[in-house]
């Protein structure tokens, strides 16, 4: 039995809740047993958007992973950890400030805003939404 202590209108009550069968609960209030009928609740349907269980694949069957194949030069904005690209906020030719978010990356069920890190002009976008990237992969290149 779970025991709870309440103070109602200055009076102390010790309430112990025991087994619940169907919609009848065994309850003791200050040592006096009661059978409490619970209101039947309506079934709740939980709707959620399922996440992909595995990495996305190309038409050929190989995994879509942007590896470190794009050289991470001095102007590259790299992935700080492996994850899936949710969105790319810039395109080639855009001018960005150091604090601007350029890519939104999902890693470990958390959304991470990847910032430019320095002022510059976008010369290359190496990823697109839905791509899986490894740590250190060049996401975009700045001039």
PDB file of C-alpha atoms in Angstrom:
ATOM      1  CA  UNK A   1       0.000   0.000   0.000  1.00  0.00           C
ATOM      2  CA  UNK A   2       1.148   3.504  -0.801  1.00  0.00           C
ATOM      3  CA  UNK A   3       0.656   5.959   2.007  1.00  0.00           C
ATOM      4  CA  UNK A   4       0.010   9.690   1.650  1.00  0.00           C
ATOM      5  CA  UNK A   5      -0.398  12.409   4.281  1.00  0.00           C
ATOM      6  CA  UNK A   6      -2.813  15.294   3.655  1.00  0.00           C
ATOM      7  CA  UNK A   7      -3.854  18.347   5.615  1.00  0.00           C
ATOM      8  CA  UNK A   8      -7.371  19.492   4.683  1.00  0.00           C
ATOM      9  CA  UNK A   9      -8.974  22.476   6.462  1.00  0.00           C
ATOM     10  CA  UNK A  10      -6.486  22.076   9.319  1.00  0.00           C
ATOM     11  CA  UNK A  11      -7.191  18.345   9.790  1.00  0.00           C
ATOM     12  CA  UNK A  12      -4.474  15.738   9.185  1.00  0.00           C
ATOM     13  CA  UNK A  13      -5.350  12.628   7.177  1.00  0.00           C
ATOM     14  CA  UNK A  14      -3.277   9.544   6.451  1.00  0.00           C
ATOM     15  CA  UNK A  15      -4.478   7.876   3.281  1.00  0.00           C
ATOM     16  CA  UNK A  16      -3.229   4.460   2.194  1.00  0.00           C
ATOM     17  CA  UNK A  17      -4.116   3.240  -1.282  1.00  0.00           C
ATOM     18  CA  UNK A  18      -4.002  -0.505  -1.830  1.00  0.00           C
ATOM     19  CA  UNK A  19      -4.924  -2.763  -4.696  1.00  0.00           C
ATOM     20  CA  UNK A  20      -7.073  -1.518  -7.540  1.00  0.00           C
ATOM     21  CA  UNK A  21      -9.169  -4.202  -9.251  1.00  0.00           C
ATOM     22  CA  UNK A  22     -11.181  -3.128 -12.262  1.00  0.00           C
ATOM     23  CA  UNK A  23     -12.371   0.257 -11.066  1.00  0.00           C
ATOM     24  CA  UNK A  24     -12.555  -0.504  -7.280  1.00  0.00           C
ATOM     25  CA  UNK A  25      -9.691   0.749  -5.079  1.00  0.00           C
ATOM     26  CA  UNK A  26      -8.965  -0.432  -1.521  1.00  0.00           C
ATOM     27  CA  UNK A  27      -8.323   2.751   0.503  1.00  0.00           C
ATOM     28  CA  UNK A  28      -7.711   3.417   4.226  1.00  0.00           C
ATOM     29  CA  UNK A  29      -8.257   6.902   5.641  1.00  0.00           C
ATOM     30  CA  UNK A  30      -6.874   7.294   9.204  1.00  0.00           C
ATOM     31  CA  UNK A  31      -7.104   3.505   9.625  1.00  0.00           C
ATOM     32  CA  UNK A  32     -10.718   3.174   8.402  1.00  0.00           C
ATOM     33  CA  UNK A  33     -11.015   0.975   5.279  1.00  0.00           C
ATOM     34  CA  UNK A  34     -13.102   2.070   2.312  1.00  0.00           C
ATOM     35  CA  UNK A  35     -13.859   0.661  -1.122  1.00  0.00           C
ATOM     36  CA  UNK A  36     -13.678   3.497  -3.603  1.00  0.00           C
ATOM     37  CA  UNK A  37     -15.225   3.210  -7.040  1.00  0.00           C
ATOM     38  CA  UNK A  38     -13.112   4.987  -9.659  1.00  0.00           C
ATOM     39  CA  UNK A  39     -14.636   6.647 -12.678  1.00  0.00           C
ATOM     40  CA  UNK A  40     -13.932   4.634 -15.791  1.00  0.00           C
ATOM     41  CA  UNK A  41     -11.702   6.576 -18.114  1.00  0.00           C
ATOM     42  CA  UNK A  42     -11.987   6.695 -21.846  1.00  0.00           C
ATOM     43  CA  UNK A  43      -9.260   5.060 -23.857  1.00  0.00           C
ATOM     44  CA  UNK A  44      -6.660   7.524 -25.061  1.00  0.00           C
ATOM     45  CA  UNK A  45      -5.097   6.961 -28.438  1.00  0.00           C
ATOM     46  CA  UNK A  46      -1.491   8.130 -28.560  1.00  0.00           C
ATOM     47  CA  UNK A  47      -0.355   9.202 -31.990  1.00  0.00           C
ATOM     48  CA  UNK A  48       3.307   9.687 -32.652  1.00  0.00           C
ATOM     49  CA  UNK A  49       5.445  10.055 -35.715  1.00  0.00           C
ATOM     50  CA  UNK A  50       7.755   7.048 -35.916  1.00  0.00           C
ATOM     51  CA  UNK A  51      11.447   7.633 -36.440  1.00  0.00           C
ATOM     52  CA  UNK A  52      13.470   5.607 -38.893  1.00  0.00           C
ATOM     53  CA  UNK A  53      14.968   2.565 -37.174  1.00  0.00           C
ATOM     54  CA  UNK A  54      18.002   2.480 -39.445  1.00  0.00           C
ATOM     55  CA  UNK A  55      20.072   4.887 -41.463  1.00  0.00           C
ATOM     56  CA  UNK A  56      18.417   5.995 -44.700  1.00  0.00           C
ATOM     57  CA  UNK A  57      19.574   4.228 -47.850  1.00  0.00           C
ATOM     58  CA  UNK A  58      20.078   5.259 -51.453  1.00  0.00           C
ATOM     59  CA  UNK A  59      18.284   3.534 -54.349  1.00  0.00           C
ATOM     60  CA  UNK A  60      21.315   1.235 -54.701  1.00  0.00           C
ATOM     61  CA  UNK A  61      20.907   0.074 -51.083  1.00  0.00           C
ATOM     62  CA  UNK A  62      23.990   1.750 -49.642  1.00  0.00           C
ATOM     63  CA  UNK A  63      23.687   3.949 -46.563  1.00  0.00           C
ATOM     64  CA  UNK A  64      23.447   7.719 -47.025  1.00  0.00           C
ATOM     65  CA  UNK A  65      26.410   8.870 -44.979  1.00  0.00           C
ATOM     66  CA  UNK A  66      28.474  11.957 -45.641  1.00  0.00           C
ATOM     67  CA  UNK A  67      31.907  10.978 -44.410  1.00  0.00           C
ATOM     68  CA  UNK A  68      35.072  13.044 -44.153  1.00  0.00           C
ATOM     69  CA  UNK A  69      35.516  12.669 -47.934  1.00  0.00           C
ATOM     70  CA  UNK A  70      35.028  16.446 -48.372  1.00  0.00           C
ATOM     71  CA  UNK A  71      38.299  17.955 -47.162  1.00  0.00           C
ATOM     72  CA  UNK A  72      37.691  19.995 -44.033  1.00  0.00           C
ATOM     73  CA  UNK A  73      39.756  23.034 -44.927  1.00  0.00           C
ATOM     74  CA  UNK A  74      40.057  26.262 -42.959  1.00  0.00           C
ATOM     75  CA  UNK A  75      36.650  27.492 -44.151  1.00  0.00           C
ATOM     76  CA  UNK A  76      34.712  24.304 -43.417  1.00  0.00           C
ATOM     77  CA  UNK A  77      31.955  24.093 -40.826  1.00  0.00           C
ATOM     78  CA  UNK A  78      32.179  20.506 -39.552  1.00  0.00           C
ATOM     79  CA  UNK A  79      29.803  18.231 -37.658  1.00  0.00           C
ATOM     80  CA  UNK A  80      30.848  18.202 -33.988  1.00  0.00           C
ATOM     81  CA  UNK A  81      29.269  14.751 -33.527  1.00  0.00           C
ATOM     82  CA  UNK A  82      27.580  12.103 -35.680  1.00  0.00           C
ATOM     83  CA  UNK A  83      23.903  12.631 -36.437  1.00  0.00           C
ATOM     84  CA  UNK A  84      21.185  13.261 -39.013  1.00  0.00           C
ATOM     85  CA  UNK A  85      20.804  16.606 -40.790  1.00  0.00           C
ATOM     86  CA  UNK A  86      17.316  17.971 -40.085  1.00  0.00           C
ATOM     87  CA  UNK A  87      17.635  21.142 -42.151  1.00  0.00           C
ATOM     88  CA  UNK A  88      20.153  23.359 -43.898  1.00  0.00           C
ATOM     89  CA  UNK A  89      19.473  27.062 -43.329  1.00  0.00           C
ATOM     90  CA  UNK A  90      21.813  28.465 -45.983  1.00  0.00           C
ATOM     91  CA  UNK A  91      22.509  28.110 -49.692  1.00  0.00           C
ATOM     92  CA  UNK A  92      25.522  28.822 -51.867  1.00  0.00           C
ATOM     93  CA  UNK A  93      26.110  32.552 -52.131  1.00  0.00           C
ATOM     94  CA  UNK A  94      24.573  33.483 -48.749  1.00  0.00           C
ATOM     95  CA  UNK A  95      26.542  35.752 -46.430  1.00  0.00           C
ATOM     96  CA  UNK A  96      26.587  34.553 -42.816  1.00  0.00           C
ATOM     97  CA  UNK A  97      27.690  35.944 -39.478  1.00  0.00           C
ATOM     98  CA  UNK A  98      29.651  33.856 -36.974  1.00  0.00           C
ATOM     99  CA  UNK A  99      26.606  33.337 -34.745  1.00  0.00           C
ATOM    100  CA  UNK A 100      24.204  32.315 -37.550  1.00  0.00           C
ATOM    101  CA  UNK A 101      22.774  28.787 -37.459  1.00  0.00           C
ATOM    102  CA  UNK A 102      23.683  27.095 -40.733  1.00  0.00           C
ATOM    103  CA  UNK A 103      22.612  23.474 -40.082  1.00  0.00           C
ATOM    104  CA  UNK A 104      20.221  21.806 -37.653  1.00  0.00           C
ATOM    105  CA  UNK A 105      21.607  18.387 -36.669  1.00  0.00           C
ATOM    106  CA  UNK A 106      19.828  15.693 -34.665  1.00  0.00           C
ATOM    107  CA  UNK A 107      22.160  13.631 -32.517  1.00  0.00           C
ATOM    108  CA  UNK A 108      21.220  11.412 -29.570  1.00  0.00           C
ATOM    109  CA  UNK A 109      17.567  12.527 -29.895  1.00  0.00           C
ATOM    110  CA  UNK A 110      18.567  16.166 -29.396  1.00  0.00           C
ATOM    111  CA  UNK A 111      18.470  18.959 -31.958  1.00  0.00           C
ATOM    112  CA  UNK A 112      21.788  20.782 -32.231  1.00  0.00           C
ATOM    113  CA  UNK A 113      22.166  24.165 -33.922  1.00  0.00           C
ATOM    114  CA  UNK A 114      25.429  24.211 -35.830  1.00  0.00           C
ATOM    115  CA  UNK A 115      26.671  27.786 -36.158  1.00  0.00           C
ATOM    116  CA  UNK A 116      28.971  29.226 -38.825  1.00  0.00           C
ATOM    117  CA  UNK A 117      31.740  30.022 -36.329  1.00  0.00           C
ATOM    118  CA  UNK A 118      33.002  32.949 -38.387  1.00  0.00           C
ATOM    119  CA  UNK A 119      31.726  35.568 -40.817  1.00  0.00           C
ATOM    120  CA  UNK A 120      31.866  34.642 -44.477  1.00  0.00           C
ATOM    121  CA  UNK A 121      30.150  33.722 -47.714  1.00  0.00           C
ATOM    122  CA  UNK A 122      28.849  30.187 -48.313  1.00  0.00           C
ATOM    123  CA  UNK A 123      30.773  28.627 -51.206  1.00  0.00           C
ATOM    124  CA  UNK A 124      29.543  25.013 -50.841  1.00  0.00           C
ATOM    125  CA  UNK A 125      26.767  23.099 -49.106  1.00  0.00           C
ATOM    126  CA  UNK A 126      27.912  19.484 -48.746  1.00  0.00           C
ATOM    127  CA  UNK A 127      24.806  17.984 -47.064  1.00  0.00           C
ATOM    128  CA  UNK A 128      21.049  18.065 -47.378  1.00  0.00           C
ATOM    129  CA  UNK A 129      18.146  17.297 -45.026  1.00  0.00           C
ATOM    130  CA  UNK A 130      17.986  13.601 -44.147  1.00  0.00           C
ATOM    131  CA  UNK A 131      21.711  12.910 -44.614  1.00  0.00           C
ATOM    132  CA  UNK A 132      23.525  10.998 -41.878  1.00  0.00           C
ATOM    133  CA  UNK A 133      26.893  12.532 -41.073  1.00  0.00           C
ATOM    134  CA  UNK A 134      29.884  11.387 -39.111  1.00  0.00           C
ATOM    135  CA  UNK A 135      31.835  13.508 -36.643  1.00  0.00           C
ATOM    136  CA  UNK A 136      34.170  15.835 -38.523  1.00  0.00           C
ATOM    137  CA  UNK A 137      32.233  15.731 -41.808  1.00  0.00           C
ATOM    138  CA  UNK A 138      32.327  19.077 -43.645  1.00  0.00           C
ATOM    139  CA  UNK A 139      28.733  20.372 -43.656  1.00  0.00           C
ATOM    140  CA  UNK A 140      29.305  23.667 -45.475  1.00  0.00           C
ATOM    141  CA  UNK A 141      32.298  25.635 -46.706  1.00  0.00           C
ATOM    142  CA  UNK A 142      32.789  29.355 -46.113  1.00  0.00           C
ATOM    143  CA  UNK A 143      34.925  31.741 -48.142  1.00  0.00           C
TER     144      UNK A 143
END
